[in-house]
């Protein structure tokens, strides 16, 4: 490891990324030498940035919108998560090779296990949405051995294609099937953009979910979405998206700076304060 490791997050645009705040907080908390910087790279320049960041003294970094799929296509080697999700969010060089990982599924499961360790993983799970975020969640739930993963999407054909790609136990559905599927569900996960600041709320019949179901919204801006609010009103347990964002940062931090950080109330409060300032 370099004496003063320099890590980065690369995206376009990048100004609103919370990663520099998260990694910066942990660097200060542990009194570690090192930096974590935001790098704005356009799609035209991304491949050469990725191939060359090591030469400019950077140890590794996170990749965010819109570069995650290009990073997947460019890396020399990928871990299983990145390969199956089809996107890379963490990169580093090892023996001259560019390696790529995807820590979103890890972040999702770490937060779920921490918040609701007794959630019913023996019941079917429902994933709303069939985009890039859904891929990480379906991968995570499949790894865990959840017996049925219903992918439900406005454009039903996208859900069916995604389910076919992942194979058993994933199954694709159109939105019209929600009512029926909700009656037998241990975990509902929103991966659509609905509920995010500036988007309409996600309005689904959470009252039809079993009383012991858990509702997880990966949206963190706002932290308490209308979906989570309605679910709490029905007495359901809820999980917000901030923990996933924090946990997905852990493996990269450990790799670049040599210390495994804790996702505790301090870092959560720090990031919440920043989110509040922005809303
Ligand atoms: P990401 O990579 O962040 O998941 P994406 O690939 O654009 O982003 O996917 C966004 C998801 O939100 C999709 O599942 C999309 O549904 P469609 O495939 O039908 O477009 C879903 N979504 C976006 N707006 C929606 C809306 N108004 N109603 C229902 N689903 C919506």
Tab-separated table of C-alpha atoms and ligand atoms in Angstrom:
chain	number	residue	atom	x	y	z
A	1	UNK	CA	0.000	0.000	0.000
A	2	UNK	CA	1.226	3.536	-0.803
A	3	UNK	CA	2.301	5.696	2.165
A	4	UNK	CA	-0.340	8.310	1.387
A	5	UNK	CA	-2.913	6.446	-0.684
A	6	UNK	CA	-4.964	8.607	-3.026
A	7	UNK	CA	-8.381	7.212	-3.897
A	8	UNK	CA	-11.159	8.761	-5.979
A	9	UNK	CA	-14.732	8.668	-7.119
A	10	UNK	CA	-15.188	9.168	-10.842
A	11	UNK	CA	-18.455	10.189	-12.491
A	12	UNK	CA	-20.028	12.862	-14.678
A	13	UNK	CA	-21.248	15.089	-13.116
A	14	UNK	CA	-19.651	14.383	-9.740
A	15	UNK	CA	-20.276	17.456	-7.549
A	16	UNK	CA	-23.173	15.839	-5.651
A	17	UNK	CA	-21.491	12.529	-4.890
A	18	UNK	CA	-21.526	11.719	-1.175
A	19	UNK	CA	-18.522	9.396	-1.450
A	20	UNK	CA	-15.881	12.095	-0.677
A	21	UNK	CA	-17.837	12.932	2.496
A	22	UNK	CA	-18.053	9.283	3.553
A	23	UNK	CA	-14.410	8.407	2.902
A	24	UNK	CA	-13.188	11.784	4.182
A	25	UNK	CA	-15.047	11.223	7.457
A	26	UNK	CA	-13.500	7.779	7.955
A	27	UNK	CA	-10.000	9.059	7.073
A	28	UNK	CA	-10.329	11.756	9.763
A	29	UNK	CA	-11.945	9.375	12.266
A	30	UNK	CA	-9.059	6.923	11.998
A	31	UNK	CA	-6.356	9.593	11.639
A	32	UNK	CA	-5.158	7.953	8.432
A	33	UNK	CA	-2.846	9.537	5.903
A	34	UNK	CA	-4.481	9.536	2.496
A	35	UNK	CA	-6.962	11.408	0.357
A	36	UNK	CA	-10.195	10.700	-1.454
A	37	UNK	CA	-11.034	13.038	-4.302
A	38	UNK	CA	-13.921	13.567	-6.722
A	39	UNK	CA	-12.911	13.372	-10.379
A	40	UNK	CA	-15.230	14.546	-13.141
A	41	UNK	CA	-14.501	12.618	-16.327
A	42	UNK	CA	-16.658	12.772	-19.462
A	43	UNK	CA	-17.710	9.547	-21.205
A	44	UNK	CA	-15.272	10.284	-24.092
A	45	UNK	CA	-12.336	10.385	-21.680
A	46	UNK	CA	-13.410	7.669	-19.296
A	47	UNK	CA	-11.589	4.651	-20.760
A	48	UNK	CA	-8.255	6.441	-20.885
A	49	UNK	CA	-8.784	7.722	-17.338
A	50	UNK	CA	-9.476	4.184	-16.134
A	51	UNK	CA	-6.458	2.737	-17.900
A	52	UNK	CA	-4.183	5.533	-16.706
A	53	UNK	CA	-5.185	6.578	-13.170
A	54	UNK	CA	-2.457	4.456	-11.637
A	55	UNK	CA	0.263	6.370	-13.485
A	56	UNK	CA	-1.042	9.626	-12.016
A	57	UNK	CA	-0.563	8.298	-8.477
A	58	UNK	CA	-4.118	7.198	-7.702
A	59	UNK	CA	-4.453	3.842	-5.928
A	60	UNK	CA	-8.019	3.024	-6.877
A	61	UNK	CA	-11.509	4.362	-6.645
A	62	UNK	CA	-15.244	4.212	-6.992
A	63	UNK	CA	-17.039	4.509	-10.293
A	64	UNK	CA	-20.454	6.097	-10.477
A	65	UNK	CA	-23.057	7.312	-12.976
A	66	UNK	CA	-22.727	7.151	-15.975
A	67	UNK	CA	-19.555	5.030	-16.084
A	68	UNK	CA	-20.390	1.786	-14.257
A	69	UNK	CA	-21.121	-0.276	-17.373
A	70	UNK	CA	-18.107	1.102	-19.277
A	71	UNK	CA	-15.918	0.181	-16.299
A	72	UNK	CA	-17.405	-3.331	-16.441
A	73	UNK	CA	-16.436	-3.530	-20.129
A	74	UNK	CA	-12.929	-2.132	-19.571
A	75	UNK	CA	-11.601	-4.019	-16.519
A	76	UNK	CA	-9.156	-6.890	-17.060
A	77	UNK	CA	-10.699	-8.985	-14.310
A	78	UNK	CA	-14.013	-8.883	-12.446
A	79	UNK	CA	-15.302	-10.469	-9.274
A	80	UNK	CA	-18.474	-12.592	-9.410
A	81	UNK	CA	-20.731	-9.749	-8.289
A	82	UNK	CA	-19.489	-7.341	-10.974
A	83	UNK	CA	-19.684	-10.034	-13.651
A	84	UNK	CA	-23.278	-10.972	-12.858
A	85	UNK	CA	-24.543	-7.471	-12.147
A	86	UNK	CA	-22.883	-6.200	-15.338
A	87	UNK	CA	-21.529	-3.061	-13.674
A	88	UNK	CA	-18.436	-2.043	-11.697
A	89	UNK	CA	-18.376	0.464	-8.825
A	90	UNK	CA	-14.920	-0.226	-7.341
A	91	UNK	CA	-11.593	-0.445	-9.236
A	92	UNK	CA	-7.928	-0.918	-8.393
A	93	UNK	CA	-4.737	-2.231	-9.991
A	94	UNK	CA	-3.077	-5.466	-8.969
A	95	UNK	CA	0.047	-6.824	-10.703
A	96	UNK	CA	-0.513	-4.451	-13.594
A	97	UNK	CA	-4.116	-5.568	-14.112
A	98	UNK	CA	-7.191	-3.420	-13.720
A	99	UNK	CA	-9.595	-5.187	-11.368
A	100	UNK	CA	-13.268	-4.378	-10.920
A	101	UNK	CA	-15.772	-5.221	-8.241
A	102	UNK	CA	-19.362	-4.351	-7.466
A	103	UNK	CA	-20.109	-3.733	-3.777
A	104	UNK	CA	-23.763	-2.653	-4.112
A	105	UNK	CA	-25.155	-6.135	-3.397
A	106	UNK	CA	-22.852	-6.423	-0.388
A	107	UNK	CA	-24.020	-2.996	0.868
A	108	UNK	CA	-27.667	-3.919	0.410
A	109	UNK	CA	-27.373	-7.187	2.352
A	110	UNK	CA	-25.133	-5.771	5.090
A	111	UNK	CA	-27.671	-3.064	5.868
A	112	UNK	CA	-30.650	-5.436	5.681
A	113	UNK	CA	-28.959	-7.912	8.042
A	114	UNK	CA	-28.090	-5.136	10.452
A	115	UNK	CA	-31.539	-3.502	10.515
A	116	UNK	CA	-33.822	-6.548	10.400
A	117	UNK	CA	-31.724	-9.660	11.089
A	118	UNK	CA	-34.888	-11.774	11.431
A	119	UNK	CA	-36.490	-10.800	8.105
A	120	UNK	CA	-38.269	-13.736	6.475
A	121	UNK	CA	-35.779	-14.920	3.840
A	122	UNK	CA	-37.742	-18.144	3.363
A	123	UNK	CA	-40.639	-16.229	1.739
A	124	UNK	CA	-40.716	-14.798	-1.800
A	125	UNK	CA	-39.082	-11.385	-2.290
A	126	UNK	CA	-40.359	-8.713	-4.673
A	127	UNK	CA	-38.032	-6.341	-6.503
A	128	UNK	CA	-39.740	-3.328	-8.066
A	129	UNK	CA	-37.865	-2.085	-11.142
A	130	UNK	CA	-35.651	-3.752	-13.718
A	131	UNK	CA	-32.803	-1.258	-14.272
A	132	UNK	CA	-29.198	-1.254	-13.108
A	133	UNK	CA	-30.072	-0.977	-9.419
A	134	UNK	CA	-32.447	-3.953	-9.658
A	135	UNK	CA	-29.625	-6.127	-11.027
A	136	UNK	CA	-27.572	-5.699	-7.852
A	137	UNK	CA	-30.544	-6.532	-5.625
A	138	UNK	CA	-31.569	-9.605	-7.628
A	139	UNK	CA	-27.960	-10.825	-7.545
A	140	UNK	CA	-27.817	-10.305	-3.762
A	141	UNK	CA	-31.082	-12.125	-3.084
A	142	UNK	CA	-30.137	-14.999	-5.359
A	143	UNK	CA	-26.768	-15.392	-3.589
A	144	UNK	CA	-28.631	-15.552	-0.319
A	145	UNK	CA	-30.841	-18.397	-1.527
A	146	UNK	CA	-34.192	-16.592	-1.351
A	147	UNK	CA	-36.629	-19.187	-2.801
A	148	UNK	CA	-38.444	-16.850	-5.218
A	149	UNK	CA	-37.514	-13.402	-6.538
A	150	UNK	CA	-40.369	-11.654	-8.323
A	151	UNK	CA	-39.100	-8.801	-10.493
A	152	UNK	CA	-41.981	-6.405	-11.164
A	153	UNK	CA	-41.596	-3.573	-13.635
A	154	UNK	CA	-43.732	-0.984	-15.425
A	155	UNK	CA	-42.317	-2.316	-18.695
A	156	UNK	CA	-43.023	-5.981	-18.025
A	157	UNK	CA	-40.769	-7.228	-20.833
A	158	UNK	CA	-37.699	-5.722	-19.107
A	159	UNK	CA	-38.549	-7.648	-15.935
A	160	UNK	CA	-39.025	-10.867	-17.902
A	161	UNK	CA	-35.679	-10.372	-19.707
A	162	UNK	CA	-33.853	-9.653	-16.455
A	163	UNK	CA	-35.380	-12.713	-14.781
A	164	UNK	CA	-34.373	-14.868	-17.754
A	165	UNK	CA	-30.814	-13.576	-17.485
A	166	UNK	CA	-30.536	-14.468	-13.791
A	167	UNK	CA	-32.531	-17.705	-14.133
A	168	UNK	CA	-34.210	-19.523	-11.243
A	169	UNK	CA	-35.505	-18.376	-8.765
A	170	UNK	CA	-36.095	-15.027	-10.532
A	171	UNK	CA	-39.437	-14.477	-12.294
A	172	UNK	CA	-40.487	-11.395	-14.277
A	173	UNK	CA	-43.871	-9.645	-14.079
A	174	UNK	CA	-45.716	-6.587	-15.286
A	175	UNK	CA	-47.070	-3.990	-12.830
A	176	UNK	CA	-50.637	-5.383	-13.018
A	177	UNK	CA	-49.593	-8.466	-11.030
A	178	UNK	CA	-48.597	-6.482	-7.938
A	179	UNK	CA	-51.819	-6.985	-5.972
A	180	UNK	CA	-51.617	-10.743	-6.112
A	181	UNK	CA	-47.859	-10.982	-5.511
A	182	UNK	CA	-47.989	-8.704	-2.471
A	183	UNK	CA	-50.063	-11.225	-0.509
A	184	UNK	CA	-47.146	-13.629	-0.181
A	185	UNK	CA	-44.001	-11.598	0.289
A	186	UNK	CA	-41.268	-11.428	2.941
A	187	UNK	CA	-39.334	-8.513	1.486
A	188	UNK	CA	-40.298	-5.723	-0.889
A	189	UNK	CA	-37.462	-3.665	-2.412
A	190	UNK	CA	-37.959	-0.495	-4.440
A	191	UNK	CA	-35.221	-0.012	-7.041
A	192	UNK	CA	-37.214	2.302	-9.307
A	193	UNK	CA	-36.515	6.000	-9.372
A	194	UNK	CA	-39.996	6.719	-8.009
A	195	UNK	CA	-39.955	8.457	-4.624
A	196	UNK	CA	-36.625	10.156	-5.263
A	197	UNK	CA	-36.513	13.924	-4.828
A	198	UNK	CA	-38.092	15.484	-7.929
A	199	UNK	CA	-39.891	12.254	-8.929
A	200	UNK	CA	-43.484	11.226	-8.257
A	201	UNK	CA	-43.988	8.958	-5.222
A	202	UNK	CA	-44.179	5.198	-5.572
A	203	UNK	CA	-47.780	4.307	-4.848
A	204	UNK	CA	-48.261	0.575	-4.323
A	205	UNK	CA	-50.780	-1.304	-2.121
A	206	UNK	CA	-48.503	-1.969	0.875
A	207	UNK	CA	-51.605	-2.763	2.941
A	208	UNK	CA	-51.768	-6.093	1.095
A	209	UNK	CA	-48.337	-7.182	2.314
A	210	UNK	CA	-48.181	-9.702	5.186
A	211	UNK	CA	-47.723	-8.044	8.591
A	212	UNK	CA	-44.217	-9.486	8.999
A	213	UNK	CA	-42.978	-8.231	5.602
A	214	UNK	CA	-40.064	-5.782	5.406
A	215	UNK	CA	-40.128	-2.832	2.980
A	216	UNK	CA	-36.726	-1.608	1.782
A	217	UNK	CA	-36.375	1.531	-0.326
A	218	UNK	CA	-32.919	2.038	-1.807
A	219	UNK	CA	-33.739	5.722	-2.345
A	220	UNK	CA	-32.020	7.925	0.294
A	221	UNK	CA	-33.020	11.374	-0.873
A	222	UNK	CA	-35.436	11.848	0.848
A	223	UNK	CA	-34.607	9.355	3.563
A	224	UNK	CA	-38.210	8.641	4.444
A	225	UNK	CA	-39.974	8.169	1.139
A	226	UNK	CA	-43.741	8.031	0.777
A	227	UNK	CA	-43.380	4.263	0.312
A	228	UNK	CA	-41.657	3.893	3.696
A	229	UNK	CA	-44.098	6.280	5.344
A	230	UNK	CA	-47.119	4.323	4.070
A	231	UNK	CA	-45.471	1.036	5.079
A	232	UNK	CA	-44.791	2.273	8.634
A	233	UNK	CA	-48.403	3.451	8.839
A	234	UNK	CA	-49.427	-0.151	8.130
A	235	UNK	CA	-47.160	-1.407	10.918
A	236	UNK	CA	-44.540	-2.873	8.561
A	237	UNK	CA	-40.813	-2.753	9.290
A	238	UNK	CA	-38.887	-0.480	6.942
A	239	UNK	CA	-35.275	-0.018	5.800
A	240	UNK	CA	-34.034	3.185	4.146
A	241	UNK	CA	-31.389	3.541	1.443
A	242	UNK	CA	-28.679	5.394	3.367
A	243	UNK	CA	-27.231	2.314	5.044
A	244	UNK	CA	-26.690	0.612	1.682
A	245	UNK	CA	-24.806	3.672	0.443
A	246	UNK	CA	-22.577	3.629	3.531
A	247	UNK	CA	-21.964	-0.118	3.579
A	248	UNK	CA	-21.096	-0.301	-0.129
A	249	UNK	CA	-18.217	2.100	0.574
A	250	UNK	CA	-16.607	-0.184	3.196
A	251	UNK	CA	-14.733	-2.698	0.968
A	252	UNK	CA	-13.099	0.057	-1.127
A	253	UNK	CA	-12.002	2.035	1.928
A	254	UNK	CA	-10.430	-1.072	3.423
A	255	UNK	CA	-8.635	-1.871	0.171
A	256	UNK	CA	-7.175	1.623	-0.338
A	257	UNK	CA	-6.515	2.718	3.222
A	258	UNK	CA	-5.964	-0.618	5.023
A	259	UNK	CA	-8.593	-0.211	7.723
A	260	UNK	CA	-12.138	-1.580	7.848
A	261	UNK	CA	-14.428	1.306	8.855
A	262	UNK	CA	-17.584	0.958	10.932
A	263	UNK	CA	-20.986	1.995	9.645
A	264	UNK	CA	-22.239	3.517	12.887
A	265	UNK	CA	-24.522	6.341	14.004
A	266	UNK	CA	-21.673	8.875	13.726
A	267	UNK	CA	-21.124	8.427	9.991
A	268	UNK	CA	-24.884	8.147	9.425
A	269	UNK	CA	-25.487	11.433	11.277
A	270	UNK	CA	-22.652	13.108	9.386
A	271	UNK	CA	-24.086	12.145	5.995
A	272	UNK	CA	-27.644	12.912	7.129
A	273	UNK	CA	-26.504	16.427	8.035
A	274	UNK	CA	-25.126	16.903	4.530
A	275	UNK	CA	-28.306	15.564	2.947
A	276	UNK	CA	-30.395	17.929	5.085
A	277	UNK	CA	-28.256	20.861	3.980
A	278	UNK	CA	-28.928	19.956	0.372
A	279	UNK	CA	-32.684	19.433	0.606
B	1	LIG	P1	-31.242	2.467	-12.628
B	1	LIG	O1	-30.050	2.001	-13.390
B	1	LIG	O2	-30.958	3.548	-11.622
B	1	LIG	O3	-32.005	1.337	-12.008
B	1	LIG	P2	-32.986	2.746	-14.966
B	1	LIG	O4	-32.284	1.681	-15.716
B	1	LIG	O5	-33.344	4.005	-15.686
B	1	LIG	O6	-32.152	3.235	-13.696
B	1	LIG	O7	-34.287	2.131	-14.277
B	1	LIG	C1	-35.228	2.890	-13.654
B	1	LIG	C2	-36.347	1.973	-13.171
B	1	LIG	O8	-37.399	2.783	-12.627
B	1	LIG	C3	-36.960	1.138	-14.282
B	1	LIG	O9	-37.352	-0.100	-13.764
B	1	LIG	C4	-38.176	1.986	-14.673
B	1	LIG	O10	-39.227	1.257	-15.278
B	1	LIG	P3	-39.277	1.035	-16.896
B	1	LIG	O11	-38.283	-0.053	-17.183
B	1	LIG	O12	-40.663	0.671	-17.188
B	1	LIG	O13	-38.864	2.373	-17.498
B	1	LIG	C5	-38.609	2.485	-13.312
B	1	LIG	N1	-39.456	3.676	-13.436
B	1	LIG	C6	-39.061	4.938	-13.762
B	1	LIG	N2	-40.125	5.782	-13.796
B	1	LIG	C7	-41.229	5.021	-13.495
B	1	LIG	C8	-42.619	5.291	-13.346
B	1	LIG	N3	-43.113	6.532	-13.528
B	1	LIG	N4	-43.439	4.256	-13.002
B	1	LIG	C9	-42.957	3.010	-12.811
B	1	LIG	N5	-41.639	2.706	-12.923
B	1	LIG	C10	-40.790	3.673	-13.255
